[in-house]
JSON list of C-alpha atoms in Angstrom, two decimals:
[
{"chain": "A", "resi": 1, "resn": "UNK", "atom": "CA", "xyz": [160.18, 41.02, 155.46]},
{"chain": "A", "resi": 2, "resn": "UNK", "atom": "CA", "xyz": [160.16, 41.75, 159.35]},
{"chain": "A", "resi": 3, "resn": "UNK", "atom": "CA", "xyz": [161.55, 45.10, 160.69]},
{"chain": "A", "resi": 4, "resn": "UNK", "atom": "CA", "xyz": [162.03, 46.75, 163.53]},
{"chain": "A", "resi": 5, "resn": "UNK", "atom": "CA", "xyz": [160.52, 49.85, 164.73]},
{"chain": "A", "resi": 6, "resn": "UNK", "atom": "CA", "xyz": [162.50, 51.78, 167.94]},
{"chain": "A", "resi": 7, "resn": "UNK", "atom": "CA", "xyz": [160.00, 53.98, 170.06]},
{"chain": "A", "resi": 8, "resn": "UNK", "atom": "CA", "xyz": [161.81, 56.90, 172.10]},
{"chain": "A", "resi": 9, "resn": "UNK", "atom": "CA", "xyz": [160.59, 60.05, 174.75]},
{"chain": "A", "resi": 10, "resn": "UNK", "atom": "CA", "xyz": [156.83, 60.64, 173.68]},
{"chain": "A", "resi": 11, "resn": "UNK", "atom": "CA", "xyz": [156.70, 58.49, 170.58]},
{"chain": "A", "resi": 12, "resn": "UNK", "atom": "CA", "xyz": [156.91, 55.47, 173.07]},
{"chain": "A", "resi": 13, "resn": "UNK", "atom": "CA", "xyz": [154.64, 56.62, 175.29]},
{"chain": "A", "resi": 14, "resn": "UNK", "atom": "CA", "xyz": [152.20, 57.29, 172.19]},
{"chain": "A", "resi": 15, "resn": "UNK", "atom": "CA", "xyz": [152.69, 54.13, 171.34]},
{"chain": "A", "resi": 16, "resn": "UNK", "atom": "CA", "xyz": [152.60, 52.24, 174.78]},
{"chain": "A", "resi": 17, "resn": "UNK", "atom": "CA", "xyz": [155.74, 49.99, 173.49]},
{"chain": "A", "resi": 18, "resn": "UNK", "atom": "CA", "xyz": [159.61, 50.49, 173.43]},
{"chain": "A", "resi": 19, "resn": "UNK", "atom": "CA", "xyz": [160.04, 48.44, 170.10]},
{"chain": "A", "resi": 20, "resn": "UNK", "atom": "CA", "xyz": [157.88, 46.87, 168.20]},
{"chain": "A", "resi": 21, "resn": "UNK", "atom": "CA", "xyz": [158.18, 44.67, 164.88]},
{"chain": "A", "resi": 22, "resn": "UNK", "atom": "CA", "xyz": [156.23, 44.79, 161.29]},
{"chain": "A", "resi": 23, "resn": "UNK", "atom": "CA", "xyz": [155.75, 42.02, 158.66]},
{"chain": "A", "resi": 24, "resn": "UNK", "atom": "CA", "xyz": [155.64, 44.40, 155.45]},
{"chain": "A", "resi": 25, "resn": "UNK", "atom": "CA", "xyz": [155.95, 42.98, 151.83]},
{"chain": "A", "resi": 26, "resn": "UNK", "atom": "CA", "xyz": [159.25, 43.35, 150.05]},
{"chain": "A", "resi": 27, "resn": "UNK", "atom": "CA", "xyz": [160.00, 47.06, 148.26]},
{"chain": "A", "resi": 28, "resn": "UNK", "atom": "CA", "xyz": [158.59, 48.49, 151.38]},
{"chain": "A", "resi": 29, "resn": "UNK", "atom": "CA", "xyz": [159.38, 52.06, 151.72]},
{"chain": "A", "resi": 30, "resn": "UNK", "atom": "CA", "xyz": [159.73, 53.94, 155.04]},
{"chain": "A", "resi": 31, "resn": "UNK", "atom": "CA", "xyz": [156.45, 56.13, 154.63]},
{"chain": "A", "resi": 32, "resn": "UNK", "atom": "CA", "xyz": [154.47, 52.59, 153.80]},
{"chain": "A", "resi": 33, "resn": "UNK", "atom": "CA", "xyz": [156.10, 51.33, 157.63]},
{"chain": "A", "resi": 34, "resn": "UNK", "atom": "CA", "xyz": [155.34, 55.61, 158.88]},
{"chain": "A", "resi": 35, "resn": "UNK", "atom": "CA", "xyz": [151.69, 54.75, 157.83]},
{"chain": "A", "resi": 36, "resn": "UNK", "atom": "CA", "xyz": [151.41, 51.10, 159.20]},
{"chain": "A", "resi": 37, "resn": "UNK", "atom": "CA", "xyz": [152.75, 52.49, 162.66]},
{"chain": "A", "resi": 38, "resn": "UNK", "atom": "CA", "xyz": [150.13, 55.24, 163.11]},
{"chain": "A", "resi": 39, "resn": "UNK", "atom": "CA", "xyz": [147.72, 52.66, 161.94]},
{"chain": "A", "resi": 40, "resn": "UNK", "atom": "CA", "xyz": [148.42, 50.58, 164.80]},
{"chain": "A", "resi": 41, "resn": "UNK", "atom": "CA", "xyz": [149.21, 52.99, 167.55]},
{"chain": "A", "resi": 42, "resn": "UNK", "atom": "CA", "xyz": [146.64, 55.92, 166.51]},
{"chain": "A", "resi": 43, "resn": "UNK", "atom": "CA", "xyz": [146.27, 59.98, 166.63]},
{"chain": "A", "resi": 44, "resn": "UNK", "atom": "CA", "xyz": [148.48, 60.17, 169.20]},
{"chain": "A", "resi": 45, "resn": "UNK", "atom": "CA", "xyz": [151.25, 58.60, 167.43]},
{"chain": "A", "resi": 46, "resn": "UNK", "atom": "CA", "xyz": [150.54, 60.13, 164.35]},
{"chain": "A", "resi": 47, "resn": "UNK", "atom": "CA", "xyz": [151.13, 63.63, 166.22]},
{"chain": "A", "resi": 48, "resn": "UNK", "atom": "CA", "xyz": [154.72, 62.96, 167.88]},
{"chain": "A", "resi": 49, "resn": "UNK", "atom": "CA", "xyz": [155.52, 61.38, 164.36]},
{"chain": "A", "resi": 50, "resn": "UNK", "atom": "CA", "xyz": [154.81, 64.95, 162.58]},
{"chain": "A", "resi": 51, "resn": "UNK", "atom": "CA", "xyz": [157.93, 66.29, 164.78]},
{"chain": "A", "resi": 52, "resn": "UNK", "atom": "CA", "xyz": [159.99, 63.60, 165.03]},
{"chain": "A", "resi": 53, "resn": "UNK", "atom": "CA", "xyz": [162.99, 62.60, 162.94]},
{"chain": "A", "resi": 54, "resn": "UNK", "atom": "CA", "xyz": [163.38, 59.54, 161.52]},
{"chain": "A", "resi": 55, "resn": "UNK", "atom": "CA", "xyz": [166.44, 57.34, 161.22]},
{"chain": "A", "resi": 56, "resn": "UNK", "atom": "CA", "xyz": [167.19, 54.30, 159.41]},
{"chain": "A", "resi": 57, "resn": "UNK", "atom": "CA", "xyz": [169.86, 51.72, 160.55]},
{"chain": "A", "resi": 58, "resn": "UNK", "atom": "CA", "xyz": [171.35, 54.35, 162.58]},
{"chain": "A", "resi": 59, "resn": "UNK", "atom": "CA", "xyz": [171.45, 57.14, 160.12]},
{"chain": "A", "resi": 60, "resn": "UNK", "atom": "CA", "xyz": [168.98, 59.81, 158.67]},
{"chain": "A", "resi": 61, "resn": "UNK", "atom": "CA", "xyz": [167.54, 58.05, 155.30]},
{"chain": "A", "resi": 62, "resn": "UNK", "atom": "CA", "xyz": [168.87, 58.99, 152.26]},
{"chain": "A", "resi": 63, "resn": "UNK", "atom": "CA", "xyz": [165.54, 59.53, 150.09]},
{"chain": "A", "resi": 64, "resn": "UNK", "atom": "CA", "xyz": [163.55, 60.14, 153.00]},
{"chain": "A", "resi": 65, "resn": "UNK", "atom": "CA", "xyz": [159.88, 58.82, 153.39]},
{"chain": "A", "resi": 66, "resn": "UNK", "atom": "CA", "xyz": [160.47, 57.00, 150.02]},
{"chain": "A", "resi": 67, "resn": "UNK", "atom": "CA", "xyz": [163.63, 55.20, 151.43]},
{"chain": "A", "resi": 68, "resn": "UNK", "atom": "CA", "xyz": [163.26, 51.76, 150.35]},
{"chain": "A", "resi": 69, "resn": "UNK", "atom": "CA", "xyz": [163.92, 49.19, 153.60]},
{"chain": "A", "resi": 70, "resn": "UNK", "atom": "CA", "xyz": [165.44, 45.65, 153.64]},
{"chain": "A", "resi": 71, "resn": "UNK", "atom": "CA", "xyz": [164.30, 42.67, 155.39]},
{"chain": "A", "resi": 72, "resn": "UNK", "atom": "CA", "xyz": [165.96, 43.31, 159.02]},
{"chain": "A", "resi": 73, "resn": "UNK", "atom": "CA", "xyz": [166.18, 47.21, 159.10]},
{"chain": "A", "resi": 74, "resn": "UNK", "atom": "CA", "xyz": [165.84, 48.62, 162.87]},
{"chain": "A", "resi": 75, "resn": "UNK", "atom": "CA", "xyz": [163.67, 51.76, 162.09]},
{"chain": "A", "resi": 76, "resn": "UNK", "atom": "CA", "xyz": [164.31, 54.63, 164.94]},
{"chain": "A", "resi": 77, "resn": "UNK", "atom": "CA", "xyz": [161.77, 57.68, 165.94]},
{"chain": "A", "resi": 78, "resn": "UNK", "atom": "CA", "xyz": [163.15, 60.42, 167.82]},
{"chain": "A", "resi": 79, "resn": "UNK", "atom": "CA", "xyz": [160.78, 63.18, 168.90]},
{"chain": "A", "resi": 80, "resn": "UNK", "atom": "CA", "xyz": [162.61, 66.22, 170.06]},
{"chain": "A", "resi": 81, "resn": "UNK", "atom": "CA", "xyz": [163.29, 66.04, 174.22]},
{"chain": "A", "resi": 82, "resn": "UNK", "atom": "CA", "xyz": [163.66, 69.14, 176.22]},
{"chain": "A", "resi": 83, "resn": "UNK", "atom": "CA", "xyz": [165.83, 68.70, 179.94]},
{"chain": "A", "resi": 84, "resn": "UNK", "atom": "CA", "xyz": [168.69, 69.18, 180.94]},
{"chain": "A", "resi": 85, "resn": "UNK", "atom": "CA", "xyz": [170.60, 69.44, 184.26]},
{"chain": "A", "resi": 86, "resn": "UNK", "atom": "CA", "xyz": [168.76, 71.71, 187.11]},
{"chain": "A", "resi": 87, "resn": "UNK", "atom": "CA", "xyz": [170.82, 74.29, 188.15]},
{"chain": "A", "resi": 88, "resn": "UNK", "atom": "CA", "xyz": [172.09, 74.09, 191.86]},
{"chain": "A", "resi": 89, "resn": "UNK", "atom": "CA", "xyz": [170.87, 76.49, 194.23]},
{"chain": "A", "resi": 90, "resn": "UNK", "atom": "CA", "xyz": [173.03, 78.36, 196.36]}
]
């Protein structure tokens, strides 16, 4: 089945990509895609992944790591951000 990993603030520049997508045999569960990502994209990944949440299909996943996916599933990380507007100076 193919899915589709979504790469935001540090996890895609960890990663180097925006989006990428994974060929993973059927029953997949998220933590089986988690560990295939860091595989591919390395330490630094792995360390913006520890903070990060992770949402499936637009939603935090039910059962967590051992979410089961389906063929087609757009996997999101979001690492925290910090910003916000500057103030204006007087």
């Amino acid at each position: 089945m193919t899915l589709r990993l979504r790469l935001f603030a540090a996890a895609r520049q960890a990663a180097g990509l925006g989006s990428d997508e994974f060929d993973l045999p059927e029953g997949t569960r998220l933590r089986e895609l988690l560990a295939a990502a860091c595989d591919r994209y390395g330490p630094d990944f792995r360390d913006v992944l520890s903070g990060a949440r992770v949402w499936v299909g637009g939603d935090e996943p039910a059962q967590g790591p051992d979410t089961a996916l389906a063929d087609g599933d757009e996997i999101a990380v979001l690492p925290p951000v910090s910003g916000g507007a500057v103030p204006a100076h007087a």
